[in-house]
Amino acid sequence: MKVLVTGGAGFIGSNFVYYELKHHPEDEIVCLDKLTYAGNLETLKDAMNNPKFKFVKGDISDRDFIFDLFEKERFDIVVNFAAESHVDRSIEDPEIFVKTNVLGTTTLLDAVKKFGIKRFHQVSTDEVYGDLPLERKDLFFTEETPLHTSSPYSSAKAAADLFVLAYHRTYGLPVTISRCSNNYGPYHFPEKLIPLIISRALNDETIPVYGTGENVRDWLHVEDHCSAIDLIIRNGKDGEVYNIGGHNERTNLEVVKTILKALNKPESLITFVSDRKGHDLRYAIDPTKIETELGWKPKYTFDTGIPVTIEWYLNNREWWENIINGEYQNYYEKMYGDR
Ligand code: NAD
Ligand code: DAU
């Protein structure tokens, strides 16, 4: 089978490339990525010499380029990870989120419609469901929870989901969607909470916590997200949505304190800063459907996944130092300078 992985030079896409090359060595993987600030060819260097792997630079919203690629390659499966993914950036500048996350997805769908395919999988997010109240620990997102977005990022992701489902119903495209909770693991861009904590703590720098730090996220190791997507693209049912999560809810403050403790760094590094606009309170996934219908089971809990992740950042300092020593410094100053 020939699999197109879009956004494969980013965090989750690259982990998926490595997961597929390891678990399905018979398949061919084509990785398409625009190499935005979040895409990094260094991340893919261990795949570059694999004869089953090919990298192509391009934009999912570039219609001519996408149609030429589909005509030439004749993919069996497309897994769409490509997106603008950071909520804070979407609050500053929503437009590129519409272009990439919505128009990019519909461009891919049009190519799938024209050239045919066995499965188009859209990598979506639990953020399309909005948030849950902090005090209602009994509530979880199911696949039936109404879409109710908060940020420009999640709104663009929800719009894309609706187009994917519309192309299934209207044109009969063989699609699936997954909505996963917060990921962490290797190759995570240090603008996001967990790699930001690890990289800053290792440099004895302050850790900015938004608001009170009481917001809750449901953390999943990226390898478990990859194993779930792998099951869906091979065994999932056309037109279906699958939630992915492992019941690992933590407040942001708990996450920060756990990592500082593991790194033997003082809690005095924690600095409370002004809250994110429209900040979602709590995410929590009910993964019953993917567990019962596809037999998915996560390998890691938060308590086992965090130590191996910290170890990865300690062993791969050059990877994240190259990022934080570049353009990222301007980003950090702009976003946090007078927060
Ligand atoms: P990321 O920002 O690390 O990577 C995104 C990748 O997409 C980058 O390599 C970037 O260069 C590429 N890209 C951006 N615009 C593109 C375009 N127009 N054409 C081609 N490539 C483009 O993001 P991530 O955290 O790996 O997230 C991947 C996907 O998973 C996203 O769709 C996101 O919405 C979804 N998701 C993320 C999480 C999470 O916790 N990170 C959880 C659930 C779902
Ligand atoms: O739930 C899935 C989503 O998880 C994905 O769809 C997004 O692509 C991904 O970025 C992530 O979104 P979040 O907004 O939850 O992740 P982030 O790492 O930006 O923030 C996690 C929590 O930590 C959130 O409550 C905001 C808070 N935070 C974040 C940063 C960057 C801080 O307190 N301080 C910070 O500096």
Short mmCIF file of C-alpha atoms and ligand atoms in Angstrom, two decimals:
data_model
loop_
_atom_site.label_atom_id
_atom_site.label_comp_id
_atom_site.label_asym_id
_atom_site.label_seq_id
_atom_site.Cartn_x
_atom_site.Cartn_y
_atom_site.Cartn_z
CA MET A 1 0.00 0.00 0.00
CA LYS A 2 1.07 3.55 -0.66
CA VAL A 3 0.31 5.94 2.19
CA LEU A 4 0.41 9.74 1.95
CA VAL A 5 1.20 11.35 5.31
CA THR A 6 0.63 15.12 5.19
CA GLY A 7 2.31 17.22 7.89
CA GLY A 8 4.80 14.43 8.45
CA ALA A 9 7.65 16.80 9.38
CA GLY A 10 5.70 17.98 12.42
CA PHE A 11 5.28 16.41 15.86
CA ILE A 12 2.61 13.74 15.47
CA GLY A 13 3.03 13.21 11.72
CA SER A 14 6.73 12.37 12.10
CA ASN A 15 6.01 9.95 14.92
CA PHE A 16 3.41 8.35 12.64
CA VAL A 17 5.93 8.06 9.78
CA TYR A 18 8.30 6.16 12.10
CA TYR A 19 5.42 4.05 13.47
CA GLU A 20 4.34 2.99 9.97
CA LEU A 21 7.89 2.27 8.74
CA LYS A 22 8.41 0.04 11.78
CA HIS A 23 5.06 -1.76 11.88
CA HIS A 24 4.31 -1.97 8.13
CA PRO A 25 7.70 -2.23 6.43
CA GLU A 26 5.96 -3.48 3.27
CA ASP A 27 4.12 -0.16 2.78
CA GLU A 28 5.45 2.89 0.94
CA ILE A 29 5.22 6.19 2.81
CA VAL A 30 5.17 9.54 1.02
CA CYS A 31 5.46 12.49 3.41
CA LEU A 32 4.17 15.83 2.17
CA ASP A 33 4.95 18.91 4.24
CA LYS A 34 5.14 22.66 3.63
CA LEU A 35 7.92 22.97 6.23
CA THR A 36 6.35 25.87 8.12
CA TYR A 37 7.98 27.00 11.38
CA ALA A 38 6.64 23.72 12.88
CA GLY A 39 8.03 21.40 10.19
CA ASN A 40 11.58 20.17 10.59
CA LEU A 41 13.53 17.93 8.22
CA GLU A 42 15.98 17.09 11.04
CA THR A 43 13.10 15.20 12.62
CA LEU A 44 12.85 12.92 9.59
CA LYS A 45 16.56 12.30 9.10
CA ASP A 46 16.35 8.66 10.28
CA ALA A 47 13.68 7.96 7.64
CA MET A 48 15.41 9.64 4.70
CA ASN A 49 17.57 6.66 3.75
CA ASN A 50 14.73 4.16 3.96
CA PRO A 51 13.86 3.10 0.36
CA LYS A 52 10.18 2.87 1.36
CA PHE A 53 10.14 6.55 2.38
CA LYS A 54 9.95 9.68 0.27
CA PHE A 55 9.71 13.35 1.28
CA VAL A 56 7.93 15.93 -0.86
CA LYS A 57 7.79 19.63 -0.02
CA GLY A 58 4.45 21.29 -0.74
CA ASP A 59 1.29 22.96 0.51
CA ILE A 60 -1.95 20.99 0.96
CA SER A 61 -3.92 24.05 -0.17
CA ASP A 62 -2.01 24.35 -3.46
CA ARG A 63 -4.57 22.77 -5.80
CA ASP A 64 -2.42 22.27 -8.91
CA PHE A 65 0.43 20.80 -6.91
CA ILE A 66 -1.86 18.44 -4.98
CA PHE A 67 -3.69 17.23 -8.10
CA ASP A 68 -0.38 16.58 -9.90
CA LEU A 69 0.93 14.65 -6.89
CA PHE A 70 -2.20 12.49 -6.63
CA GLU A 71 -2.19 11.79 -10.36
CA LYS A 72 1.47 10.74 -10.24
CA GLU A 73 1.51 8.75 -7.00
CA ARG A 74 -1.95 7.06 -6.91
CA PHE A 75 -2.15 6.73 -3.13
CA ASP A 76 -4.15 4.00 -1.39
CA ILE A 77 -4.47 5.85 1.92
CA VAL A 78 -4.17 9.52 2.87
CA VAL A 79 -3.65 10.55 6.50
CA ASN A 80 -4.03 14.30 6.93
CA PHE A 81 -1.98 15.64 9.83
CA ALA A 82 -1.04 18.91 8.10
CA ALA A 83 -2.41 21.86 10.02
CA GLU A 84 -1.64 25.00 11.90
CA SER A 85 -1.86 23.50 15.37
CA HIS A 86 -1.17 26.09 18.07
CA VAL A 87 -4.16 27.72 19.79
CA ASP A 88 -2.19 30.81 20.91
CA ARG A 89 -1.04 31.52 17.35
CA SER A 90 -4.64 31.17 16.12
CA ILE A 91 -5.71 33.86 18.57
CA GLU A 92 -3.08 36.22 17.13
CA ASP A 93 -3.66 35.43 13.44
CA PRO A 94 -6.66 33.25 12.47
CA GLU A 95 -6.43 33.53 8.67
CA ILE A 96 -3.70 30.98 8.00
CA PHE A 97 -5.71 28.52 10.15
CA VAL A 98 -8.63 28.84 7.73
CA LYS A 99 -6.36 28.50 4.71
CA THR A 100 -4.46 25.43 5.84
CA ASN A 101 -6.91 23.64 8.10
CA VAL A 102 -10.08 24.20 6.04
CA LEU A 103 -9.05 24.97 2.46
CA GLY A 104 -6.12 22.54 2.67
CA THR A 105 -8.44 19.76 3.77
CA THR A 106 -11.04 20.45 1.06
CA THR A 107 -8.27 20.54 -1.56
CA LEU A 108 -7.15 17.07 -0.46
CA LEU A 109 -10.76 15.86 -0.48
CA ASP A 110 -11.22 17.12 -4.05
CA ALA A 111 -8.10 15.24 -5.12
CA VAL A 112 -9.35 12.10 -3.39
CA LYS A 113 -12.70 12.51 -5.15
CA LYS A 114 -11.01 12.83 -8.53
CA PHE A 115 -8.36 10.12 -8.27
CA GLY A 116 -10.03 7.61 -5.92
CA ILE A 117 -8.60 6.02 -2.82
CA LYS A 118 -9.27 3.32 -0.21
CA ARG A 119 -9.32 5.63 2.81
CA PHE A 120 -8.95 9.33 3.65
CA HIS A 121 -8.25 9.82 7.33
CA GLN A 122 -8.61 13.23 8.95
CA VAL A 123 -6.58 13.77 12.12
CA SER A 124 -8.86 15.98 14.17
CA THR A 125 -8.87 17.01 17.81
CA ASP A 126 -10.96 16.82 20.97
CA GLU A 127 -10.98 20.65 20.92
CA VAL A 128 -13.85 20.53 18.40
CA TYR A 129 -16.12 19.59 21.33
CA GLY A 130 -15.27 22.78 23.26
CA ASP A 131 -14.70 22.27 26.96
CA LEU A 132 -16.22 20.56 29.99
CA PRO A 133 -16.83 22.17 33.40
CA LEU A 134 -14.03 21.64 35.94
CA GLU A 135 -16.43 20.49 38.66
CA ARG A 136 -18.23 17.81 36.57
CA LYS A 137 -15.68 14.99 36.65
CA ASP A 138 -18.41 12.59 35.47
CA LEU A 139 -18.64 14.22 32.01
CA PHE A 140 -16.57 13.08 29.00
CA PHE A 141 -16.50 13.83 25.27
CA THR A 142 -18.12 11.05 23.25
CA GLU A 143 -18.43 10.92 19.46
CA GLU A 144 -21.99 12.23 19.90
CA THR A 145 -20.98 15.34 21.86
CA PRO A 146 -22.04 18.39 19.80
CA LEU A 147 -19.29 20.46 18.17
CA HIS A 148 -18.93 23.67 20.17
CA THR A 149 -15.60 25.32 19.49
CA SER A 150 -13.80 28.07 21.40
CA SER A 151 -10.71 29.20 19.46
CA PRO A 152 -10.03 30.05 15.82
CA TYR A 153 -7.87 26.88 15.76
CA SER A 154 -10.62 24.55 16.96
CA SER A 155 -13.20 26.28 14.77
CA ALA A 156 -11.07 25.66 11.68
CA LYS A 157 -10.56 22.01 12.70
CA ALA A 158 -14.32 21.57 13.24
CA ALA A 159 -15.08 23.13 9.85
CA ALA A 160 -12.68 20.66 8.25
CA ASP A 161 -14.38 17.74 10.03
CA LEU A 162 -17.75 18.85 8.66
CA PHE A 163 -16.36 18.99 5.12
CA VAL A 164 -14.87 15.50 5.52
CA LEU A 165 -18.25 14.13 6.62
CA ALA A 166 -20.05 16.05 3.86
CA TYR A 167 -17.77 14.51 1.21
CA HIS A 168 -18.66 11.09 2.61
CA ARG A 169 -22.39 11.68 2.56
CA THR A 170 -22.55 13.63 -0.71
CA TYR A 171 -19.89 11.93 -2.83
CA GLY A 172 -19.46 8.62 -0.97
CA LEU A 173 -15.77 9.21 -0.15
CA PRO A 174 -14.33 6.54 2.18
CA VAL A 175 -13.39 8.76 5.12
CA THR A 176 -12.67 8.37 8.81
CA ILE A 177 -11.98 11.01 11.48
CA SER A 178 -10.14 10.69 14.80
CA ARG A 179 -10.42 13.20 17.64
CA CYS A 180 -7.57 12.82 20.07
CA SER A 181 -6.73 14.52 23.34
CA ASN A 182 -3.43 16.33 24.09
CA ASN A 183 -0.33 14.47 22.92
CA TYR A 184 3.21 14.53 24.29
CA GLY A 185 6.42 12.72 23.33
CA PRO A 186 9.47 13.05 21.03
CA TYR A 187 9.76 15.88 18.45
CA HIS A 188 7.10 18.07 20.13
CA PHE A 189 7.60 21.73 19.17
CA PRO A 190 8.62 23.69 22.30
CA GLU A 191 5.80 26.24 21.98
CA LYS A 192 3.48 23.58 23.47
CA LEU A 193 3.17 23.10 27.24
CA ILE A 194 5.13 19.90 27.96
CA PRO A 195 8.21 20.52 25.77
CA LEU A 196 8.11 24.18 26.86
CA ILE A 197 8.30 23.12 30.53
CA ILE A 198 11.09 20.60 29.91
CA SER A 199 13.25 22.89 27.74
CA ARG A 200 12.85 25.94 29.97
CA ALA A 201 13.34 24.02 33.22
CA LEU A 202 16.54 22.47 31.88
CA ASN A 203 17.78 26.02 31.20
CA ASP A 204 16.61 27.19 34.68
CA GLU A 205 14.13 29.60 33.05
CA THR A 206 10.69 30.60 34.36
CA ILE A 207 7.70 28.43 33.43
CA PRO A 208 4.70 30.56 32.35
CA VAL A 209 1.41 29.11 33.63
CA TYR A 210 -1.75 30.69 32.22
CA GLY A 211 -4.35 31.91 34.70
CA THR A 212 -4.55 29.78 37.83
CA GLY A 213 -3.14 26.59 36.29
CA GLU A 214 -6.38 24.74 37.14
CA ASN A 215 -7.29 23.97 33.51
CA VAL A 216 -7.34 20.26 32.82
CA ARG A 217 -5.96 18.43 29.79
CA ASP A 218 -6.18 14.68 29.05
CA TRP A 219 -2.63 13.63 28.09
CA LEU A 220 -1.75 10.80 25.70
CA HIS A 221 1.70 9.61 24.61
CA VAL A 222 2.07 10.24 20.87
CA GLU A 223 2.88 6.57 20.14
CA ASP A 224 -0.57 5.62 21.46
CA HIS A 225 -2.17 8.20 19.15
CA CYS A 226 -0.21 6.66 16.24
CA SER A 227 -1.29 3.11 17.09
CA ALA A 228 -4.92 4.27 17.19
CA ILE A 229 -4.72 5.98 13.79
CA ASP A 230 -3.01 2.91 12.35
CA LEU A 231 -5.93 0.74 13.51
CA ILE A 232 -8.51 3.18 12.15
CA ILE A 233 -7.01 3.47 8.66
CA ARG A 234 -6.81 -0.31 8.34
CA ASN A 235 -9.89 -1.54 10.27
CA GLY A 236 -12.11 1.52 10.83
CA LYS A 237 -15.51 1.92 9.18
CA ASP A 238 -16.14 4.47 6.45
CA GLY A 239 -17.89 7.63 7.64
CA GLU A 240 -17.08 7.01 11.32
CA VAL A 241 -15.55 9.27 13.96
CA TYR A 242 -13.33 7.77 16.69
CA ASN A 243 -12.33 9.53 19.91
CA ILE A 244 -8.83 8.74 21.23
CA GLY A 245 -7.70 9.23 24.81
CA GLY A 246 -6.38 7.27 27.76
CA HIS A 247 -8.02 8.84 30.87
CA ASN A 248 -4.96 10.77 31.95
CA GLU A 249 -6.43 14.04 33.14
CA ARG A 250 -4.12 16.46 34.94
CA THR A 251 -4.34 20.13 35.81
CA ASN A 252 -1.65 22.22 34.13
CA LEU A 253 -0.16 22.92 37.53
CA GLU A 254 0.10 19.18 38.24
CA VAL A 255 1.88 18.69 34.92
CA VAL A 256 4.37 21.47 35.65
CA LYS A 257 5.07 20.23 39.18
CA THR A 258 5.51 16.60 38.05
CA ILE A 259 8.10 17.60 35.45
CA LEU A 260 9.97 20.00 37.74
CA LYS A 261 10.18 17.24 40.36
CA ALA A 262 11.45 14.70 37.84
CA LEU A 263 14.12 17.17 36.71
CA ASN A 264 14.99 18.12 40.29
CA LYS A 265 14.18 21.77 39.60
CA PRO A 266 12.51 24.16 42.09
CA GLU A 267 8.81 25.11 41.96
CA SER A 268 9.94 28.71 42.28
CA LEU A 269 10.41 28.61 38.47
CA ILE A 270 6.60 28.66 38.11
CA THR A 271 5.34 32.10 37.05
CA PHE A 272 1.61 32.78 36.72
CA VAL A 273 0.87 34.91 33.65
CA SER A 274 -2.34 36.34 32.21
CA ASP A 275 -4.79 33.75 30.95
CA ARG A 276 -5.28 32.62 27.33
CA LYS A 277 -8.31 34.35 25.77
CA GLY A 278 -11.29 31.97 25.69
CA HIS A 279 -9.21 29.34 27.55
CA ASP A 280 -10.95 25.94 27.52
CA LEU A 281 -11.37 24.60 31.05
CA ARG A 282 -11.28 20.84 30.79
CA TYR A 283 -10.87 18.18 28.09
CA ALA A 284 -11.65 14.52 28.83
CA ILE A 285 -12.15 11.78 26.27
CA ASP A 286 -14.39 8.73 26.48
CA PRO A 287 -12.47 6.20 24.31
CA THR A 288 -15.04 3.36 24.65
CA LYS A 289 -15.83 3.20 20.92
CA ILE A 290 -12.26 2.69 19.66
CA GLU A 291 -11.52 0.29 22.52
CA THR A 292 -14.55 -1.92 21.94
CA GLU A 293 -14.87 -1.71 18.13
CA LEU A 294 -11.19 -1.75 17.15
CA GLY A 295 -9.53 -3.25 20.24
CA TRP A 296 -7.24 -0.21 20.78
CA LYS A 297 -5.38 -0.03 24.09
CA PRO A 298 -2.82 2.62 25.05
CA LYS A 299 0.65 1.42 26.01
CA TYR A 300 1.49 4.35 28.33
CA THR A 301 -0.12 6.07 31.29
CA PHE A 302 0.91 9.64 32.13
CA ASP A 303 3.11 8.26 34.91
CA THR A 304 5.01 5.92 32.55
CA GLY A 305 5.00 8.21 29.51
CA ILE A 306 6.43 11.34 31.15
CA PRO A 307 9.73 9.81 32.35
CA VAL A 308 10.54 8.35 28.90
CA THR A 309 9.65 11.67 27.31
CA ILE A 310 11.91 13.61 29.67
CA GLU A 311 14.66 11.13 28.88
CA TRP A 312 14.18 11.75 25.16
CA TYR A 313 14.56 15.53 25.62
CA LEU A 314 17.69 14.96 27.71
CA ASN A 315 19.19 12.69 25.02
CA ASN A 316 18.17 14.95 22.11
CA ARG A 317 19.16 18.37 23.39
CA GLU A 318 20.50 19.44 20.03
CA TRP A 319 17.10 18.91 18.38
CA TRP A 320 15.21 21.33 20.64
CA GLU A 321 18.14 23.72 21.24
CA ASN A 322 18.36 24.33 17.48
CA ILE A 323 14.71 25.39 17.58
CA ILE A 324 14.74 27.59 20.67
CA ASN A 325 17.93 29.32 19.57
CA GLY A 326 16.41 30.36 16.23
CA GLU A 327 13.33 32.37 15.20
CA TYR A 328 11.54 30.88 18.22
CA GLN A 329 13.22 33.51 20.45
CA ASN A 330 11.25 36.28 18.68
CA TYR A 331 8.06 34.25 19.02
CA TYR A 332 8.61 33.77 22.74
CA GLU A 333 9.34 37.47 23.30
CA LYS A 334 6.23 38.49 21.32
CA MET A 335 3.87 36.06 23.06
CA TYR A 336 5.19 36.24 26.61
CA GLY A 337 7.13 39.54 26.74
CA ASP A 338 4.50 41.64 28.49
CA ARG A 339 2.09 38.93 29.54
P1 NAD B 1 2.62 20.44 14.28
O1 NAD B 1 2.33 21.90 14.27
O2 NAD B 1 3.75 19.92 15.11
O3 NAD B 1 2.87 19.92 12.78
C1 NAD B 1 2.11 20.37 11.71
C2 NAD B 1 2.88 20.03 10.42
O4 NAD B 1 2.06 20.43 9.31
C3 NAD B 1 4.21 20.78 10.29
O5 NAD B 1 5.22 19.90 9.87
C4 NAD B 1 3.93 21.83 9.22
O6 NAD B 1 5.07 22.19 8.46
C5 NAD B 1 2.89 21.11 8.38
N1 NAD B 1 2.03 22.06 7.63
C6 NAD B 1 1.44 23.19 8.09
N2 NAD B 1 0.75 23.79 7.10
C7 NAD B 1 0.89 23.00 6.01
C8 NAD B 1 0.39 23.09 4.68
N3 NAD B 1 -0.38 24.10 4.29
N4 NAD B 1 0.72 22.10 3.81
C9 NAD B 1 1.51 21.08 4.19
N5 NAD B 1 2.03 20.96 5.43
C10 NAD B 1 1.71 21.90 6.33
O7 NAD B 1 1.25 19.76 14.69
P2 NAD B 1 0.97 18.40 15.50
O8 NAD B 1 0.89 18.72 16.95
O9 NAD B 1 1.86 17.33 15.02
O10 NAD B 1 -0.52 18.10 15.01
C11 NAD B 1 -0.75 17.33 13.85
C12 NAD B 1 -2.25 17.17 13.66
O11 NAD B 1 -2.82 16.55 14.81
C13 NAD B 1 -2.98 18.50 13.50
O12 NAD B 1 -3.97 18.32 12.51
C14 NAD B 1 -3.62 18.75 14.86
O13 NAD B 1 -4.80 19.49 14.71
C15 NAD B 1 -3.89 17.32 15.32
N6 NAD B 1 -3.89 17.08 16.78
C16 NAD B 1 -2.85 17.50 17.56
C17 NAD B 1 -2.84 17.18 18.92
C18 NAD B 1 -1.68 17.58 19.81
O14 NAD B 1 -1.77 17.41 21.03
N7 NAD B 1 -0.58 18.10 19.29
C19 NAD B 1 -3.90 16.45 19.48
C20 NAD B 1 -4.96 16.08 18.65
C21 NAD B 1 -4.94 16.38 17.30
O1 DAU B 2 -6.46 18.69 22.86
C1 DAU B 2 -5.75 18.56 21.67
C2 DAU B 2 -5.03 19.85 21.36
O2 DAU B 2 -3.94 19.94 22.28
C3 DAU B 2 -4.51 19.91 19.93
O3 DAU B 2 -5.62 19.93 19.06
C4 DAU B 2 -3.64 21.16 19.71
O4 DAU B 2 -3.09 21.12 18.41
C5 DAU B 2 -2.53 21.14 20.73
O5 DAU B 2 -1.72 22.29 20.60
C6 DAU B 2 -3.10 21.05 22.14
O6 DAU B 2 -3.80 22.27 22.48
P1 DAU B 2 -3.69 22.95 23.94
O7 DAU B 2 -4.06 24.36 23.80
O8 DAU B 2 -4.41 22.13 24.96
O9 DAU B 2 -2.09 22.73 24.19
P2 DAU B 2 -0.98 23.71 24.76
O10 DAU B 2 0.25 22.89 24.94
O11 DAU B 2 -0.87 24.97 23.98
O12 DAU B 2 -1.53 24.09 26.20
C7 DAU B 2 -1.84 23.08 27.16
C8 DAU B 2 -2.42 23.79 28.38
O13 DAU B 2 -1.35 24.53 29.01
C9 DAU B 2 -3.49 24.80 28.08
O14 DAU B 2 -4.45 24.77 29.12
C10 DAU B 2 -2.76 26.14 28.06
C11 DAU B 2 -1.66 25.93 29.07
N1 DAU B 2 -0.40 26.65 28.83
C12 DAU B 2 0.18 26.55 27.60
C13 DAU B 2 1.36 27.20 27.31
C14 DAU B 2 1.97 27.11 25.94
C15 DAU B 2 0.21 27.37 29.84
O15 DAU B 2 -0.30 27.44 30.98
N2 DAU B 2 1.39 28.01 29.57
C16 DAU B 2 1.97 27.98 28.33
O16 DAU B 2 3.02 28.64 28.15
#
